[in-house]
């Protein structure tokens, strides 16, 4: 098994850490309060290559491996989980899906714009009545000659108002079940695309989440991804990688809270000594360090499997399930270690605690991750170990 990180991977990690501290940290409390998308910072991230990290250089991307990508996401998430989800959706769901399953013409039209951050993308699967049960799509795409007519509502769409292109999953033929589902590339300025109001969320408040309504939007056949009926498989394959990204986001949130807790515990004195010297606090930190490191191993392992061309569905779900629980548990502990200071915005840990919750929900709830893992076990994946030898 490979333990060493390459010089390039370390450099990417360093660059992401530096960018997050320099560009994302200064206004973060204000952006969170005002639900403000970091538009200027996203532009810089595009220029630095953080929005199309795994995309081939032929299409304007960084041509990096998944491990470099998750390490960068971890660093961004330590500081700003809102920016991290924008980055994750653009890289994992939009760019990756388009590069792997789009045709040459579709890649030519959109990929370099997305990889360089000139455009941001959105992935539109969830609906008011189809969240976990993703095959129950109500949005329809009815074929009319050389076009499809798209009608329906998508919910909880990350990058809802900032995206220029949507990947929309819709039902073309209900009788065929999941085999009647297709995925389409839909420009946000197409006639009939309506962006609903912004959601006022508990966490990740400076990422914009909207419903999007498609009112008889005409989409050319050339915008369909893959063969007729490929849409559900496309969504599942793309989400399997997306889940590694969200696992990295959860890991970063937990690690960010831990770093703040260690610094505070060294500085804050009670009963005549720094609180880190009190066993009650030291033991909390010991548990945090252990579980965060375990989460990191799962996240990096899933990324390495993907890079090695092995199946990573189960490993990605395990990483997301565990890292999101660790993020939730230990951001609560970080607030506790900070005492009253942890409850106010200035100390950052309350925001990380609010941000952590969504990692147990989006890109498949923790219950869905258990389902994916359990189904993999039923298929015999335990007998066929996922570890790289
Ligand atoms: N790769 C390839 N194919 C896959 C697959 C995968 N990872 N997972 C499933 N499939 C295929 C199955 O093989 C099956 O095909 P066949 O019938 O040809 O064998 C087909 O898809 C249907 O699979 P299931 O019978 O397992 O379908 P199901 O109805 O039981 O649902 C599910 C499976 C895993 C629960 C799925 O519905 C699911 O993942 N739900 C959660 C959806 C989700 O994650 N939503 C997140 C929204 S996106 C988001 O949050 C983005 C954001 O903005 C942050």
PDB file of C-alpha atoms in Angstrom, residues 53-179:
ATOM      1  CA  UNK A  53      -8.469  19.751 -10.616  1.00  0.00           C
ATOM      2  CA  UNK A  54      -8.953  16.300 -12.163  1.00  0.00           C
ATOM      3  CA  UNK A  55      -9.902  17.522 -15.643  1.00  0.00           C
ATOM      4  CA  UNK A  56      -7.372  16.790 -18.376  1.00  0.00           C
ATOM      5  CA  UNK A  57      -5.093  19.733 -19.279  1.00  0.00           C
ATOM      6  CA  UNK A  58      -6.467  19.379 -22.851  1.00  0.00           C
ATOM      7  CA  UNK A  59      -9.687  20.810 -21.460  1.00  0.00           C
ATOM      8  CA  UNK A  60      -8.123  23.430 -19.228  1.00  0.00           C
ATOM      9  CA  UNK A  61      -7.920  21.309 -16.091  1.00  0.00           C
ATOM     10  CA  UNK A  62      -5.124  20.422 -13.713  1.00  0.00           C
ATOM     11  CA  UNK A  63      -4.861  16.747 -14.713  1.00  0.00           C
ATOM     12  CA  UNK A  64      -4.406  15.828 -11.054  1.00  0.00           C
ATOM     13  CA  UNK A  65      -5.305  12.673  -9.217  1.00  0.00           C
ATOM     14  CA  UNK A  66      -8.240  12.263  -6.842  1.00  0.00           C
ATOM     15  CA  UNK A  67      -5.948  12.202  -3.814  1.00  0.00           C
ATOM     16  CA  UNK A  68      -4.595  15.681  -4.581  1.00  0.00           C
ATOM     17  CA  UNK A  69      -8.174  16.843  -5.044  1.00  0.00           C
ATOM     18  CA  UNK A  70      -9.404  15.503  -1.685  1.00  0.00           C
ATOM     19  CA  UNK A  71      -6.363  16.942   0.082  1.00  0.00           C
ATOM     20  CA  UNK A  72      -7.151  20.363  -1.373  1.00  0.00           C
ATOM     21  CA  UNK A  73     -10.824  20.027  -0.440  1.00  0.00           C
ATOM     22  CA  UNK A  74      -9.856  19.091   3.109  1.00  0.00           C
ATOM     23  CA  UNK A  75      -7.786  22.273   3.445  1.00  0.00           C
ATOM     24  CA  UNK A  76     -10.495  24.514   1.979  1.00  0.00           C
ATOM     25  CA  UNK A  77     -13.119  22.875   4.235  1.00  0.00           C
ATOM     26  CA  UNK A  78     -11.070  23.495   7.386  1.00  0.00           C
ATOM     27  CA  UNK A  79     -11.722  27.174   6.812  1.00  0.00           C
ATOM     28  CA  UNK A  80     -14.799  27.467   4.597  1.00  0.00           C
ATOM     29  CA  UNK A  81     -17.125  24.511   4.053  1.00  0.00           C
ATOM     30  CA  UNK A  82     -19.440  26.627   1.866  1.00  0.00           C
ATOM     31  CA  UNK A  83     -16.734  27.246  -0.700  1.00  0.00           C
ATOM     32  CA  UNK A  84     -15.786  23.587  -0.397  1.00  0.00           C
ATOM     33  CA  UNK A  85     -19.202  22.375  -1.524  1.00  0.00           C
ATOM     34  CA  UNK A  86     -19.178  24.741  -4.500  1.00  0.00           C
ATOM     35  CA  UNK A  87     -15.756  23.320  -5.385  1.00  0.00           C
ATOM     36  CA  UNK A  88     -16.851  19.728  -4.789  1.00  0.00           C
ATOM     37  CA  UNK A  89     -19.989  19.920  -6.939  1.00  0.00           C
ATOM     38  CA  UNK A  90     -18.129  21.652  -9.764  1.00  0.00           C
ATOM     39  CA  UNK A  91     -15.208  19.186  -9.727  1.00  0.00           C
ATOM     40  CA  UNK A  92     -16.807  15.856  -8.815  1.00  0.00           C
ATOM     41  CA  UNK A  93     -20.325  16.017 -10.135  1.00  0.00           C
ATOM     42  CA  UNK A  94     -20.184  18.401 -13.064  1.00  0.00           C
ATOM     43  CA  UNK A  95     -16.652  18.310 -14.544  1.00  0.00           C
ATOM     44  CA  UNK A  96     -16.029  14.634 -13.790  1.00  0.00           C
ATOM     45  CA  UNK A  97     -19.437  13.517 -15.094  1.00  0.00           C
ATOM     46  CA  UNK A  98     -19.040  15.582 -18.263  1.00  0.00           C
ATOM     47  CA  UNK A  99     -15.461  14.484 -18.922  1.00  0.00           C
ATOM     48  CA  UNK A 100     -16.189  10.792 -18.438  1.00  0.00           C
ATOM     49  CA  UNK A 101     -19.583  10.468 -20.084  1.00  0.00           C
ATOM     50  CA  UNK A 102     -20.028  13.514 -22.321  1.00  0.00           C
ATOM     51  CA  UNK A 103     -19.212  13.346 -26.028  1.00  0.00           C
ATOM     52  CA  UNK A 104     -16.418  15.363 -27.686  1.00  0.00           C
ATOM     53  CA  UNK A 105     -18.749  18.126 -28.770  1.00  0.00           C
ATOM     54  CA  UNK A 106     -20.222  18.533 -25.269  1.00  0.00           C
ATOM     55  CA  UNK A 107     -16.753  18.621 -23.714  1.00  0.00           C
ATOM     56  CA  UNK A 108     -15.627  21.134 -26.302  1.00  0.00           C
ATOM     57  CA  UNK A 109     -18.609  23.362 -25.544  1.00  0.00           C
ATOM     58  CA  UNK A 110     -18.477  23.356 -21.752  1.00  0.00           C
ATOM     59  CA  UNK A 111     -15.580  21.613 -20.066  1.00  0.00           C
ATOM     60  CA  UNK A 112     -12.796  24.183 -20.229  1.00  0.00           C
ATOM     61  CA  UNK A 113     -15.179  26.944 -19.097  1.00  0.00           C
ATOM     62  CA  UNK A 114     -16.102  24.825 -16.072  1.00  0.00           C
ATOM     63  CA  UNK A 115     -12.567  23.666 -15.332  1.00  0.00           C
ATOM     64  CA  UNK A 116     -11.225  27.220 -15.300  1.00  0.00           C
ATOM     65  CA  UNK A 117     -14.071  28.647 -13.252  1.00  0.00           C
ATOM     66  CA  UNK A 118     -15.415  30.914 -16.008  1.00  0.00           C
ATOM     67  CA  UNK A 119     -18.594  28.915 -15.477  1.00  0.00           C
ATOM     68  CA  UNK A 120     -19.847  27.120 -12.384  1.00  0.00           C
ATOM     69  CA  UNK A 121     -22.011  24.044 -12.779  1.00  0.00           C
ATOM     70  CA  UNK A 122     -24.945  22.518 -10.880  1.00  0.00           C
ATOM     71  CA  UNK A 123     -26.105  18.914 -10.580  1.00  0.00           C
ATOM     72  CA  UNK A 124     -29.890  18.699 -10.564  1.00  0.00           C
ATOM     73  CA  UNK A 125     -31.140  15.352  -9.305  1.00  0.00           C
ATOM     74  CA  UNK A 126     -33.132  15.951  -6.095  1.00  0.00           C
ATOM     75  CA  UNK A 127     -36.790  16.869  -6.334  1.00  0.00           C
ATOM     76  CA  UNK A 128     -39.522  17.786  -3.847  1.00  0.00           C
ATOM     77  CA  UNK A 129     -40.691  14.144  -3.955  1.00  0.00           C
ATOM     78  CA  UNK A 130     -37.492  12.385  -5.005  1.00  0.00           C
ATOM     79  CA  UNK A 131     -34.543  12.766  -2.635  1.00  0.00           C
ATOM     80  CA  UNK A 132     -33.165   9.453  -1.387  1.00  0.00           C
ATOM     81  CA  UNK A 133     -35.472   7.593  -3.771  1.00  0.00           C
ATOM     82  CA  UNK A 134     -33.732   8.961  -6.821  1.00  0.00           C
ATOM     83  CA  UNK A 135     -35.447   6.704  -9.367  1.00  0.00           C
ATOM     84  CA  UNK A 136     -38.801   8.402  -8.622  1.00  0.00           C
ATOM     85  CA  UNK A 137     -38.056  11.391 -10.854  1.00  0.00           C
ATOM     86  CA  UNK A 138     -41.117  13.547 -11.576  1.00  0.00           C
ATOM     87  CA  UNK A 139     -39.299  15.956 -13.894  1.00  0.00           C
ATOM     88  CA  UNK A 140     -40.052  14.852 -17.433  1.00  0.00           C
ATOM     89  CA  UNK A 141     -38.093  15.149 -20.667  1.00  0.00           C
ATOM     90  CA  UNK A 142     -40.429  14.359 -23.532  1.00  0.00           C
ATOM     91  CA  UNK A 143     -38.881  13.770 -26.946  1.00  0.00           C
ATOM     92  CA  UNK A 144     -40.210  16.003 -29.729  1.00  0.00           C
ATOM     93  CA  UNK A 145     -38.289  15.438 -32.952  1.00  0.00           C
ATOM     94  CA  UNK A 146     -34.705  16.560 -32.440  1.00  0.00           C
ATOM     95  CA  UNK A 147     -35.477  18.112 -29.030  1.00  0.00           C
ATOM     96  CA  UNK A 148     -36.647  17.191 -25.561  1.00  0.00           C
ATOM     97  CA  UNK A 149     -39.136  19.298 -23.615  1.00  0.00           C
ATOM     98  CA  UNK A 150     -38.085  19.502 -19.983  1.00  0.00           C
ATOM     99  CA  UNK A 151     -40.700  20.183 -17.256  1.00  0.00           C
ATOM    100  CA  UNK A 152     -40.496  19.920 -13.510  1.00  0.00           C
ATOM    101  CA  UNK A 153     -38.902  21.211 -10.326  1.00  0.00           C
ATOM    102  CA  UNK A 154     -35.540  20.378  -8.804  1.00  0.00           C
ATOM    103  CA  UNK A 155     -34.844  21.041  -5.117  1.00  0.00           C
ATOM    104  CA  UNK A 156     -31.828  21.864  -2.923  1.00  0.00           C
ATOM    105  CA  UNK A 157     -29.622  22.660  -5.883  1.00  0.00           C
ATOM    106  CA  UNK A 158     -26.115  23.728  -4.858  1.00  0.00           C
ATOM    107  CA  UNK A 159     -24.857  26.640  -7.031  1.00  0.00           C
ATOM    108  CA  UNK A 160     -28.505  27.232  -7.982  1.00  0.00           C
ATOM    109  CA  UNK A 161     -28.133  30.886  -8.951  1.00  0.00           C
ATOM    110  CA  UNK A 162     -24.396  31.071  -9.685  1.00  0.00           C
ATOM    111  CA  UNK A 163     -24.298  28.204 -12.168  1.00  0.00           C
ATOM    112  CA  UNK A 164     -24.268  28.750 -15.919  1.00  0.00           C
ATOM    113  CA  UNK A 165     -24.889  25.127 -16.782  1.00  0.00           C
ATOM    114  CA  UNK A 166     -27.057  22.472 -15.131  1.00  0.00           C
ATOM    115  CA  UNK A 167     -26.810  18.731 -15.457  1.00  0.00           C
ATOM    116  CA  UNK A 168     -30.488  17.788 -15.180  1.00  0.00           C
ATOM    117  CA  UNK A 169     -31.736  14.260 -14.556  1.00  0.00           C
ATOM    118  CA  UNK A 170     -35.246  13.662 -15.898  1.00  0.00           C
ATOM    119  CA  UNK A 171     -37.703  10.909 -16.728  1.00  0.00           C
ATOM    120  CA  UNK A 172     -38.200  10.280 -20.439  1.00  0.00           C
ATOM    121  CA  UNK A 173     -40.264   7.101 -20.240  1.00  0.00           C
ATOM    122  CA  UNK A 174     -41.879   6.246 -16.907  1.00  0.00           C
ATOM    123  CA  UNK A 175     -42.765   2.699 -18.019  1.00  0.00           C
ATOM    124  CA  UNK A 176     -39.067   1.866 -18.276  1.00  0.00           C
ATOM    125  CA  UNK A 177     -38.343   2.813 -14.615  1.00  0.00           C
ATOM    126  CA  UNK A 178     -34.719   3.818 -14.049  1.00  0.00           C
ATOM    127  CA  UNK A 179     -33.902   2.789 -17.631  1.00  0.00           C
TER     128      UNK A 179
END
